Amino acid sequence: MGFQEVIDADGRIEPRDEMPEGYRKTLIRQIAQHAHSEIIGMQPEGNWITRAPSLRRKAILVAKVQDEAGHGLYLYSAAETLGVDRDDLMDLLHSGRQKYSTIFNYPATSWADVAAIGWLVDGAAIMNQVPLTRCSYGPYARAMTRVCKEESFHQRQGFEAMTVLSNGTPAQRVMAQEALDRWWWPALMMFGPSDTESPNSAQSMAWGIKRFSNDELRQRFVDATVPQAEYLGLTIPDPALSWGGDHHCFGEIDWTEFFEVMKGNGPCNRQRMAFRVAAHEDGAWVREAAAAYAAKQSEQVA
Amino acid sequence: MLWEVFVRSKRGLSHTHVGSLHAADAHLALRNARDLYTRRQEGVSIWVVPAADIVASSPDEKDAFFDPAGDKVYRHPTFYDVPEGLTHL
């Protein structure tokens, strides 16, 4: 079966199958940027590990941040099956030639932000990622299956932490509301530009990489999240939010902000990249030592 | 160096391919595999194999390669009629 026949039959493409160059390139870019997002995403929450309010919360947060590292590694491995080298992908990230999700360029300014990130950012990520488990490219789909299983814990621990804050002291309730105010709109932006502004979407849909449009997924997220905010007794910061009969209507997203953050002008873009590059450079001696040890061992065997 | 990872999820089942990872040597590959693929008790045993050492059939020739089995339906028990009322056949 040729590429198009497999796609038409809703089958899966595997690494050594023939595939159009555009399909390969689109996947490499998408999977790499997804991987970059996972490892950059360790930073906003990683900053809170030492300040988690209890040992229980700290253990949970360590596990979550470790999962994000793991998700990055699953995804880099999936990208490599398309014939790219891991080091080259890291270079593309570090030199700013490949992007990561705009959401991680916002700061986590209070403990409630950590809770809101789990609830909203991981909630939005799940909405995006569940359809990717049916992506036409096998290794990406399989990586997403693992990611989604783990992501569910991330969202629930965040919602639980929000519940505790919302039912806490008046000061804690204020913290929870402010975190929702800060993260709501950036979370909606995670689904990407509106369908009319998303030039590559149609081709990705035709290739079975994308299963639903950005706006469809965004709508699902709003519909799923509004009742959760009501349960928490918090107010979603959108005066235009209303029930439209079978879905929630919501206000216009500030796309200027989205594109500014995308271009590198968000609150934390420079900090995130500087931290990532420094971590990579500071870890160089570990990689060199491991390689030197492995070389020495194999010499002794030979 | 790229390694392919296989995990036995519990005793009595075979090792199954779960993904790949980078490591300088086999010892580190095993430790990385434990941290990456068994954070939630997904396994009781791990194999790691250098990806370069795996010999695979080629997808280009898969039709010809697997063709010989295509016309041998008599290898399946469902090929045979079983008289009604008889059991243990």
mmCIF file of C-alpha atoms in Angstrom:
data_model
loop_
_atom_site.group_PDB
_atom_site.id
_atom_site.type_symbol
_atom_site.label_atom_id
_atom_site.label_comp_id
_atom_site.label_asym_id
_atom_site.label_seq_id
_atom_site.Cartn_x
_atom_site.Cartn_y
_atom_site.Cartn_z
ATOM 1 C CA MET A 1 0.000 0.000 0.000
ATOM 2 C CA GLY A 2 1.237 3.465 -0.845
ATOM 3 C CA PHE A 3 1.175 6.461 1.495
ATOM 4 C CA GLN A 4 -2.130 7.891 0.302
ATOM 5 C CA GLU A 5 -3.879 4.502 0.448
ATOM 6 C CA VAL A 6 -2.807 4.064 4.067
ATOM 7 C CA ILE A 7 -4.003 7.573 4.926
ATOM 8 C CA ASP A 8 -7.311 7.064 3.097
ATOM 9 C CA ALA A 9 -7.894 3.820 4.998
ATOM 10 C CA ASP A 10 -7.171 5.668 8.284
ATOM 11 C CA GLY A 11 -4.115 3.437 8.770
ATOM 12 C CA ARG A 12 -0.831 4.330 10.439
ATOM 13 C CA ILE A 13 2.416 5.378 8.782
ATOM 14 C CA GLU A 14 5.512 3.811 10.345
ATOM 15 C CA PRO A 15 9.093 5.176 10.305
ATOM 16 C CA ARG A 16 10.487 3.336 7.310
ATOM 17 C CA ASP A 17 7.407 3.732 5.091
ATOM 18 C CA GLU A 18 7.584 6.033 2.143
ATOM 19 C CA MET A 19 6.033 9.436 2.893
ATOM 20 C CA PRO A 20 5.872 12.812 1.150
ATOM 21 C CA GLU A 21 8.649 15.186 2.153
ATOM 22 C CA GLY A 22 6.073 17.736 3.344
ATOM 23 C CA TYR A 23 4.504 15.167 5.687
ATOM 24 C CA ARG A 24 7.903 14.316 7.153
ATOM 25 C CA LYS A 25 8.857 17.971 7.588
ATOM 26 C CA THR A 26 5.516 18.929 9.134
ATOM 27 C CA LEU A 27 5.787 16.084 11.638
ATOM 28 C CA ILE A 28 9.398 16.825 12.543
ATOM 29 C CA ARG A 29 8.521 20.451 13.240
ATOM 30 C CA GLN A 30 5.351 19.630 15.175
ATOM 31 C CA ILE A 31 6.818 16.811 17.274
ATOM 32 C CA ALA A 32 10.028 18.758 17.987
ATOM 33 C CA GLN A 33 8.098 21.858 19.050
ATOM 34 C CA HIS A 34 5.874 19.681 21.191
ATOM 35 C CA ALA A 35 8.983 18.157 22.815
ATOM 36 C CA HIS A 36 10.511 21.597 23.365
ATOM 37 C CA SER A 37 7.273 22.717 25.039
ATOM 38 C CA GLU A 38 7.426 19.794 27.449
ATOM 39 C CA ILE A 39 10.947 20.531 28.641
ATOM 40 C CA ILE A 40 10.549 24.322 28.733
ATOM 41 C CA GLY A 41 7.303 23.647 30.611
ATOM 42 C CA MET A 42 9.324 22.228 33.489
ATOM 43 C CA GLN A 43 10.514 25.721 34.376
ATOM 44 C CA PRO A 44 7.449 27.667 35.621
ATOM 45 C CA GLU A 45 6.555 24.859 38.027
ATOM 46 C CA GLY A 46 10.100 23.732 38.762
ATOM 47 C CA ASN A 47 10.610 27.168 40.293
ATOM 48 C CA TRP A 48 8.031 26.254 42.949
ATOM 49 C CA ILE A 49 9.410 22.893 44.078
ATOM 50 C CA THR A 50 11.401 24.395 46.951
ATOM 51 C CA ARG A 51 8.434 26.530 48.001
ATOM 52 C CA ALA A 52 5.626 23.946 47.807
ATOM 53 C CA PRO A 53 3.389 24.400 50.870
ATOM 54 C CA SER A 54 3.664 20.821 52.177
ATOM 55 C CA LEU A 55 5.723 17.680 51.707
ATOM 56 C CA ARG A 56 2.738 16.079 49.934
ATOM 57 C CA ARG A 57 2.510 18.936 47.437
ATOM 58 C CA LYS A 58 6.255 18.908 46.950
ATOM 59 C CA ALA A 59 6.349 15.173 46.172
ATOM 60 C CA ILE A 60 3.474 15.611 43.699
ATOM 61 C CA LEU A 61 5.164 18.572 42.021
ATOM 62 C CA VAL A 62 8.494 16.760 41.703
ATOM 63 C CA ALA A 63 6.685 13.813 40.079
ATOM 64 C CA LYS A 64 4.847 16.130 37.693
ATOM 65 C CA VAL A 65 7.950 18.034 36.607
ATOM 66 C CA GLN A 66 9.759 14.711 36.146
ATOM 67 C CA ASP A 67 6.861 13.572 33.945
ATOM 68 C CA GLU A 68 7.271 16.678 31.773
ATOM 69 C CA ALA A 69 10.915 15.736 31.228
ATOM 70 C CA GLY A 70 9.770 12.219 30.338
ATOM 71 C CA HIS A 71 7.186 13.566 27.876
ATOM 72 C CA GLY A 72 9.914 15.588 26.193
ATOM 73 C CA LEU A 73 12.032 12.450 25.853
ATOM 74 C CA TYR A 74 9.192 10.326 24.405
ATOM 75 C CA LEU A 75 8.602 13.052 21.844
ATOM 76 C CA TYR A 76 12.247 13.621 20.905
ATOM 77 C CA SER A 77 12.492 9.858 20.339
ATOM 78 C CA ALA A 78 9.409 9.949 18.107
ATOM 79 C CA ALA A 79 10.909 12.850 16.116
ATOM 80 C CA GLU A 80 14.151 10.941 15.663
ATOM 81 C CA THR A 81 12.333 8.089 13.913
ATOM 82 C CA LEU A 82 11.833 10.604 11.080
ATOM 83 C CA GLY A 83 15.571 10.820 10.482
ATOM 84 C CA VAL A 84 16.583 13.873 12.518
ATOM 85 C CA ASP A 85 19.247 14.009 15.176
ATOM 86 C CA ARG A 86 18.458 14.887 18.795
ATOM 87 C CA ASP A 87 21.411 17.292 19.019
ATOM 88 C CA ASP A 88 20.193 19.169 15.951
ATOM 89 C CA LEU A 89 16.734 19.560 17.488
ATOM 90 C CA MET A 90 18.275 20.960 20.680
ATOM 91 C CA ASP A 91 20.288 23.398 18.557
ATOM 92 C CA LEU A 92 17.132 24.532 16.770
ATOM 93 C CA LEU A 93 15.516 25.236 20.145
ATOM 94 C CA HIS A 94 18.540 26.935 21.664
ATOM 95 C CA SER A 95 19.104 29.159 18.643
ATOM 96 C CA GLY A 96 15.424 30.156 18.562
ATOM 97 C CA ARG A 97 14.776 28.625 15.128
ATOM 98 C CA GLN A 98 12.133 26.311 16.550
ATOM 99 C CA LYS A 99 9.445 27.500 18.960
ATOM 100 C CA TYR A 100 7.668 26.072 21.973
ATOM 101 C CA SER A 101 4.180 26.764 23.286
ATOM 102 C CA THR A 102 3.614 30.430 24.139
ATOM 103 C CA ILE A 103 2.001 29.440 27.447
ATOM 104 C CA PHE A 104 5.372 28.759 29.085
ATOM 105 C CA ASN A 105 6.482 32.352 28.599
ATOM 106 C CA TYR A 106 4.167 33.440 31.396
ATOM 107 C CA PRO A 107 5.462 33.493 34.986
ATOM 108 C CA ALA A 108 4.071 31.414 37.868
ATOM 109 C CA THR A 109 3.890 34.227 40.373
ATOM 110 C CA SER A 110 2.152 32.487 43.296
ATOM 111 C CA TRP A 111 1.514 28.965 44.542
ATOM 112 C CA ALA A 112 -2.024 29.278 43.164
ATOM 113 C CA ASP A 113 -0.484 29.641 39.703
ATOM 114 C CA VAL A 114 0.995 26.169 40.074
ATOM 115 C CA ALA A 115 -2.501 24.876 40.834
ATOM 116 C CA ALA A 116 -3.989 26.828 37.912
ATOM 117 C CA ILE A 117 -1.320 25.540 35.534
ATOM 118 C CA GLY A 118 -2.220 21.949 36.398
ATOM 119 C CA TRP A 119 -5.922 22.594 36.057
ATOM 120 C CA LEU A 120 -5.969 24.850 32.973
ATOM 121 C CA VAL A 121 -2.703 24.397 31.096
ATOM 122 C CA ASP A 122 -2.608 20.637 31.494
ATOM 123 C CA GLY A 123 -6.370 20.530 30.911
ATOM 124 C CA ALA A 124 -5.924 22.363 27.607
ATOM 125 C CA ALA A 125 -2.961 20.147 26.751
ATOM 126 C CA ILE A 126 -5.097 17.029 27.268
ATOM 127 C CA MET A 127 -7.787 18.458 24.991
ATOM 128 C CA ASN A 128 -5.118 18.978 22.309
ATOM 129 C CA GLN A 129 -3.319 15.709 22.871
ATOM 130 C CA VAL A 130 -6.080 13.125 23.111
ATOM 131 C CA PRO A 131 -6.879 13.406 19.363
ATOM 132 C CA LEU A 132 -3.141 13.080 18.660
ATOM 133 C CA THR A 133 -3.253 9.515 19.995
ATOM 134 C CA ARG A 134 -5.046 8.811 16.671
ATOM 135 C CA CYS A 135 -2.493 10.732 14.600
ATOM 136 C CA SER A 136 -1.557 9.002 11.337
ATOM 137 C CA TYR A 137 2.115 8.769 12.317
ATOM 138 C CA GLY A 138 2.516 5.683 14.544
ATOM 139 C CA PRO A 139 5.440 6.710 16.798
ATOM 140 C CA TYR A 140 3.852 10.110 17.539
ATOM 141 C CA ALA A 141 0.486 8.510 18.294
ATOM 142 C CA ARG A 142 2.080 5.963 20.641
ATOM 143 C CA ALA A 143 4.078 8.643 22.457
ATOM 144 C CA MET A 144 0.861 10.628 22.912
ATOM 145 C CA THR A 145 -0.899 7.623 24.421
ATOM 146 C CA ARG A 146 1.732 7.465 27.153
ATOM 147 C CA VAL A 147 1.665 11.240 27.617
ATOM 148 C CA CYS A 148 -2.116 11.396 27.950
ATOM 149 C CA LYS A 149 -2.196 8.702 30.632
ATOM 150 C CA GLU A 150 0.227 10.713 32.724
ATOM 151 C CA GLU A 151 -1.262 14.107 31.925
ATOM 152 C CA SER A 152 -4.499 13.121 33.598
ATOM 153 C CA PHE A 153 -2.728 13.057 36.976
ATOM 154 C CA HIS A 154 -1.332 16.523 36.236
ATOM 155 C CA GLN A 155 -4.733 18.029 35.643
ATOM 156 C CA ARG A 156 -6.335 16.381 38.657
ATOM 157 C CA GLN A 157 -3.626 17.370 41.107
ATOM 158 C CA GLY A 158 -3.958 20.960 39.856
ATOM 159 C CA PHE A 159 -7.720 20.955 40.248
ATOM 160 C CA GLU A 160 -7.404 19.450 43.714
ATOM 161 C CA ALA A 161 -4.948 22.188 44.732
ATOM 162 C CA MET A 162 -7.382 24.797 43.321
ATOM 163 C CA THR A 163 -10.190 23.216 45.341
ATOM 164 C CA VAL A 164 -8.176 23.504 48.552
ATOM 165 C CA LEU A 165 -7.382 27.172 47.876
ATOM 166 C CA SER A 166 -10.958 28.010 46.857
ATOM 167 C CA ASN A 167 -12.268 26.507 50.078
ATOM 168 C CA GLY A 168 -9.529 28.091 52.163
ATOM 169 C CA THR A 169 -9.107 31.463 53.853
ATOM 170 C CA PRO A 170 -10.303 34.658 52.132
ATOM 171 C CA ALA A 171 -6.675 35.359 51.182
ATOM 172 C CA GLN A 172 -6.366 31.906 49.598
ATOM 173 C CA ARG A 173 -9.609 32.449 47.650
ATOM 174 C CA VAL A 174 -8.179 35.694 46.304
ATOM 175 C CA MET A 175 -5.001 33.873 45.286
ATOM 176 C CA ALA A 176 -7.044 31.247 43.436
ATOM 177 C CA GLN A 177 -9.143 33.869 41.633
ATOM 178 C CA GLU A 178 -6.076 35.879 40.636
ATOM 179 C CA ALA A 179 -4.404 32.774 39.268
ATOM 180 C CA LEU A 180 -7.493 32.014 37.163
ATOM 181 C CA ASP A 181 -7.480 35.631 35.968
ATOM 182 C CA ARG A 182 -3.855 35.319 34.897
ATOM 183 C CA TRP A 183 -4.037 31.913 33.215
ATOM 184 C CA TRP A 184 -7.464 31.806 31.558
ATOM 185 C CA TRP A 185 -6.680 33.728 28.378
ATOM 186 C CA PRO A 186 -3.179 32.324 27.844
ATOM 187 C CA ALA A 187 -4.719 28.830 28.251
ATOM 188 C CA LEU A 188 -7.270 29.583 25.494
ATOM 189 C CA MET A 189 -4.402 30.733 23.267
ATOM 190 C CA MET A 190 -2.774 27.299 23.623
ATOM 191 C CA PHE A 191 -5.101 25.971 20.916
ATOM 192 C CA GLY A 192 -3.387 28.216 18.398
ATOM 193 C CA PRO A 193 -4.693 30.831 15.975
ATOM 194 C CA SER A 194 -8.293 30.829 14.856
ATOM 195 C CA ASP A 195 -9.075 28.429 11.986
ATOM 196 C CA THR A 196 -9.183 31.272 9.471
ATOM 197 C CA GLU A 197 -5.649 32.329 10.504
ATOM 198 C CA SER A 198 -4.147 28.853 10.579
ATOM 199 C CA PRO A 199 -2.784 28.219 7.068
ATOM 200 C CA ASN A 200 -1.298 24.754 7.661
ATOM 201 C CA SER A 201 -4.335 23.247 9.390
ATOM 202 C CA ALA A 202 -6.104 22.000 6.255
ATOM 203 C CA GLN A 203 -3.067 20.060 5.046
ATOM 204 C CA SER A 204 -2.480 18.563 8.510
ATOM 205 C CA MET A 205 -6.121 17.476 8.639
ATOM 206 C CA ALA A 206 -5.836 15.879 5.184
ATOM 207 C CA TRP A 207 -2.761 13.969 6.348
ATOM 208 C CA GLY A 208 -4.490 12.734 9.489
ATOM 209 C CA ILE A 209 -1.990 14.504 11.733
ATOM 210 C CA LYS A 210 -4.662 16.828 13.069
ATOM 211 C CA ARG A 211 -8.149 15.490 13.762
ATOM 212 C CA PHE A 212 -9.998 18.615 14.942
ATOM 213 C CA SER A 213 -9.565 22.297 14.211
ATOM 214 C CA ASN A 214 -8.069 24.764 16.710
ATOM 215 C CA ASP A 215 -11.430 26.448 17.262
ATOM 216 C CA GLU A 216 -13.271 23.154 17.801
ATOM 217 C CA LEU A 217 -10.805 22.087 20.491
ATOM 218 C CA ARG A 218 -10.878 25.529 22.118
ATOM 219 C CA GLN A 219 -14.666 25.361 22.293
ATOM 220 C CA ARG A 220 -14.526 21.924 23.909
ATOM 221 C CA PHE A 221 -12.080 23.223 26.484
ATOM 222 C CA VAL A 222 -14.315 26.167 27.382
ATOM 223 C CA ASP A 223 -17.352 23.894 27.655
ATOM 224 C CA ALA A 224 -15.460 21.460 29.883
ATOM 225 C CA THR A 225 -13.906 24.108 32.113
ATOM 226 C CA VAL A 226 -16.798 26.487 32.830
ATOM 227 C CA PRO A 227 -18.602 24.020 35.155
ATOM 228 C CA GLN A 228 -15.310 23.305 36.922
ATOM 229 C CA ALA A 229 -14.823 27.017 37.634
ATOM 230 C CA GLU A 230 -18.408 27.163 38.922
ATOM 231 C CA TYR A 231 -17.685 24.248 41.243
ATOM 232 C CA LEU A 232 -14.683 26.157 42.585
ATOM 233 C CA GLY A 233 -16.837 29.255 43.040
ATOM 234 C CA LEU A 234 -14.438 31.254 40.890
ATOM 235 C CA THR A 235 -15.254 33.721 38.109
ATOM 236 C CA ILE A 236 -13.839 33.241 34.641
ATOM 237 C CA PRO A 237 -12.426 36.638 33.598
ATOM 238 C CA ASP A 238 -14.575 37.035 30.496
ATOM 239 C CA PRO A 239 -17.638 39.310 30.676
ATOM 240 C CA ALA A 240 -18.824 37.944 27.314
ATOM 241 C CA LEU A 241 -19.064 34.378 28.615
ATOM 242 C CA SER A 242 -22.645 33.106 28.263
ATOM 243 C CA TRP A 243 -24.590 29.945 27.550
ATOM 244 C CA GLY A 244 -25.421 29.672 23.860
ATOM 245 C CA GLY A 245 -27.929 26.812 24.055
ATOM 246 C CA ASP A 246 -25.566 23.919 23.373
ATOM 247 C CA HIS A 247 -22.189 25.514 24.016
ATOM 248 C CA HIS A 248 -20.612 28.425 25.887
ATOM 249 C CA CYS A 249 -20.045 31.638 23.938
ATOM 250 C CA PHE A 250 -16.909 33.481 24.913
ATOM 251 C CA GLY A 251 -15.166 36.765 24.172
ATOM 252 C CA GLU A 252 -12.535 37.650 21.613
ATOM 253 C CA ILE A 253 -8.977 36.493 22.313
ATOM 254 C CA ASP A 254 -6.282 39.175 22.251
ATOM 255 C CA TRP A 255 -4.355 37.807 19.281
ATOM 256 C CA THR A 256 -1.920 40.710 19.366
ATOM 257 C CA GLU A 257 -0.705 39.412 22.716
ATOM 258 C CA PHE A 258 -0.448 35.865 21.324
ATOM 259 C CA PHE A 259 1.678 36.902 18.348
ATOM 260 C CA GLU A 260 3.860 39.172 20.500
ATOM 261 C CA VAL A 261 4.609 36.300 22.894
ATOM 262 C CA MET A 262 5.228 34.059 19.869
ATOM 263 C CA LYS A 263 7.738 36.576 18.501
ATOM 264 C CA GLY A 264 9.687 36.513 21.765
ATOM 265 C CA ASN A 265 8.162 39.450 23.606
ATOM 266 C CA GLY A 266 6.284 37.597 26.355
ATOM 267 C CA PRO A 267 7.045 38.196 30.050
ATOM 268 C CA CYS A 268 9.534 35.297 30.324
ATOM 269 C CA ASN A 269 10.775 34.372 26.816
ATOM 270 C CA ARG A 270 14.356 35.485 27.446
ATOM 271 C CA GLN A 271 14.486 34.005 30.937
ATOM 272 C CA ARG A 272 13.213 30.599 29.742
ATOM 273 C CA MET A 273 15.713 30.383 26.894
ATOM 274 C CA ALA A 274 18.639 31.606 28.985
ATOM 275 C CA PHE A 275 17.833 29.024 31.667
ATOM 276 C CA ARG A 276 17.496 26.222 29.099
ATOM 277 C CA VAL A 277 20.746 27.058 27.320
ATOM 278 C CA ALA A 278 22.597 27.367 30.641
ATOM 279 C CA ALA A 279 21.238 23.995 31.810
ATOM 280 C CA HIS A 280 22.424 22.421 28.562
ATOM 281 C CA GLU A 281 25.876 23.990 28.762
ATOM 282 C CA ASP A 282 26.293 23.290 32.482
ATOM 283 C CA GLY A 283 25.437 19.645 31.815
ATOM 284 C CA ALA A 284 28.021 19.244 29.055
ATOM 285 C CA TRP A 285 30.620 17.738 31.401
ATOM 286 C CA VAL A 286 28.166 15.000 32.455
ATOM 287 C CA ARG A 287 27.557 13.974 28.836
ATOM 288 C CA GLU A 288 31.288 14.098 28.112
ATOM 289 C CA ALA A 289 32.132 12.030 31.193
ATOM 290 C CA ALA A 290 29.532 9.393 30.321
ATOM 291 C CA ALA A 291 30.819 9.171 26.753
ATOM 292 C CA ALA A 292 34.454 8.960 27.915
ATOM 293 C CA TYR A 293 33.578 6.206 30.414
ATOM 294 C CA ALA A 294 31.657 4.253 27.765
ATOM 295 C CA ALA A 295 34.582 4.571 25.313
ATOM 296 C CA LYS A 296 37.042 3.354 27.952
ATOM 297 C CA GLN A 297 34.858 0.387 28.887
ATOM 298 C CA SER A 298 34.478 -0.717 25.266
ATOM 299 C CA GLU A 299 38.269 -0.435 24.764
ATOM 300 C CA GLN A 300 38.819 -2.779 27.700
ATOM 301 C CA VAL A 301 36.370 -5.289 26.250
ATOM 302 C CA ALA A 302 38.020 -5.136 22.801
ATOM 303 C CA MET B 1 23.863 6.314 21.147
ATOM 304 C CA LEU B 2 20.245 5.299 20.514
ATOM 305 C CA TRP B 3 18.770 2.325 22.376
ATOM 306 C CA GLU B 4 15.451 0.538 21.874
ATOM 307 C CA VAL B 5 13.669 -0.376 25.102
ATOM 308 C CA PHE B 6 11.558 -3.463 25.797
ATOM 309 C CA VAL B 7 9.594 -3.901 29.019
ATOM 310 C CA ARG B 8 8.013 -7.002 30.577
ATOM 311 C CA SER B 9 4.957 -5.557 32.264
ATOM 312 C CA LYS B 10 4.509 -8.521 34.581
ATOM 313 C CA ARG B 11 5.805 -12.018 35.083
ATOM 314 C CA GLY B 12 4.329 -14.396 32.544
ATOM 315 C CA LEU B 13 4.167 -11.830 29.714
ATOM 316 C CA SER B 14 6.767 -11.156 27.030
ATOM 317 C CA HIS B 15 8.890 -8.053 26.758
ATOM 318 C CA THR B 16 7.211 -5.472 24.523
ATOM 319 C CA HIS B 17 8.795 -2.564 22.690
ATOM 320 C CA VAL B 18 7.961 0.699 24.483
ATOM 321 C CA GLY B 19 10.197 3.276 22.808
ATOM 322 C CA SER B 20 13.778 4.429 22.606
ATOM 323 C CA LEU B 21 16.265 6.633 24.434
ATOM 324 C CA HIS B 22 19.807 7.986 24.342
ATOM 325 C CA ALA B 23 22.561 6.730 26.633
ATOM 326 C CA ALA B 24 26.333 6.475 26.515
ATOM 327 C CA ASP B 25 26.433 2.800 27.470
ATOM 328 C CA ALA B 26 24.242 -0.199 28.305
ATOM 329 C CA HIS B 27 24.340 0.386 32.049
ATOM 330 C CA LEU B 28 23.122 3.984 31.715
ATOM 331 C CA ALA B 29 20.588 2.898 29.102
ATOM 332 C CA LEU B 30 19.031 0.522 31.645
ATOM 333 C CA ARG B 31 18.898 3.173 34.353
ATOM 334 C CA ASN B 32 17.463 5.760 31.953
ATOM 335 C CA ALA B 33 14.923 3.218 30.746
ATOM 336 C CA ARG B 34 13.817 2.598 34.319
ATOM 337 C CA ASP B 35 13.353 6.331 34.922
ATOM 338 C CA LEU B 36 11.696 6.991 31.571
ATOM 339 C CA TYR B 37 9.445 3.985 30.994
ATOM 340 C CA THR B 38 8.675 2.516 34.437
ATOM 341 C CA ARG B 39 7.921 5.523 36.658
ATOM 342 C CA ARG B 40 4.548 3.968 37.480
ATOM 343 C CA GLN B 41 5.489 0.352 37.975
ATOM 344 C CA GLU B 42 4.915 -0.469 34.301
ATOM 345 C CA GLY B 43 7.507 -3.231 34.361
ATOM 346 C CA VAL B 44 9.339 -5.980 36.223
ATOM 347 C CA SER B 45 12.127 -6.450 33.654
ATOM 348 C CA ILE B 46 13.754 -4.286 30.980
ATOM 349 C CA TRP B 47 15.797 -5.105 27.871
ATOM 350 C CA VAL B 48 17.797 -2.428 26.083
ATOM 351 C CA VAL B 49 19.224 -3.058 22.618
ATOM 352 C CA PRO B 50 21.397 -0.724 20.528
ATOM 353 C CA ALA B 51 19.035 0.532 17.812
ATOM 354 C CA ALA B 52 21.760 0.079 15.209
ATOM 355 C CA ASP B 53 21.965 -3.648 15.988
ATOM 356 C CA ILE B 54 18.346 -4.357 15.088
ATOM 357 C CA VAL B 55 17.894 -5.949 11.695
ATOM 358 C CA ALA B 56 14.464 -5.184 10.261
ATOM 359 C CA SER B 57 12.534 -6.284 7.210
ATOM 360 C CA SER B 58 12.080 -3.508 4.696
ATOM 361 C CA PRO B 59 8.659 -1.907 4.222
ATOM 362 C CA ASP B 60 9.441 -1.515 0.495
ATOM 363 C CA GLU B 61 9.347 -5.247 -0.019
ATOM 364 C CA LYS B 62 6.750 -6.096 2.590
ATOM 365 C CA ASP B 63 4.185 -7.372 0.085
ATOM 366 C CA ALA B 64 6.625 -9.780 -1.568
ATOM 367 C CA PHE B 65 8.230 -10.664 1.745
ATOM 368 C CA PHE B 66 4.990 -11.715 3.406
ATOM 369 C CA ASP B 67 3.275 -13.051 0.268
ATOM 370 C CA PRO B 68 4.149 -16.730 0.817
ATOM 371 C CA ALA B 69 1.728 -16.888 3.774
ATOM 372 C CA GLY B 70 -1.066 -15.246 1.815
ATOM 373 C CA ASP B 71 -2.489 -18.303 0.038
ATOM 374 C CA LYS B 72 -2.229 -20.831 2.848
ATOM 375 C CA VAL B 73 -5.556 -20.467 4.547
ATOM 376 C CA TYR B 74 -5.439 -24.186 5.387
ATOM 377 C CA ARG B 75 -3.030 -23.254 8.163
ATOM 378 C CA HIS B 76 -5.968 -21.887 10.148
ATOM 379 C CA PRO B 77 -8.397 -24.181 11.998
ATOM 380 C CA THR B 78 -11.328 -22.158 10.647
ATOM 381 C CA PHE B 79 -10.490 -23.517 7.148
ATOM 382 C CA TYR B 80 -11.983 -26.892 8.106
ATOM 383 C CA ASP B 81 -15.641 -27.885 8.420
ATOM 384 C CA VAL B 82 -16.536 -29.481 11.707
ATOM 385 C CA PRO B 83 -19.580 -31.805 11.659
ATOM 386 C CA GLU B 84 -22.390 -30.418 13.766
ATOM 387 C CA GLY B 85 -22.742 -31.877 17.236
ATOM 388 C CA LEU B 86 -19.140 -33.005 17.572
ATOM 389 C CA THR B 87 -16.889 -31.415 20.195
ATOM 390 C CA HIS B 88 -13.185 -31.477 21.069
ATOM 391 C CA LEU B 89 -12.265 -30.834 17.426
#
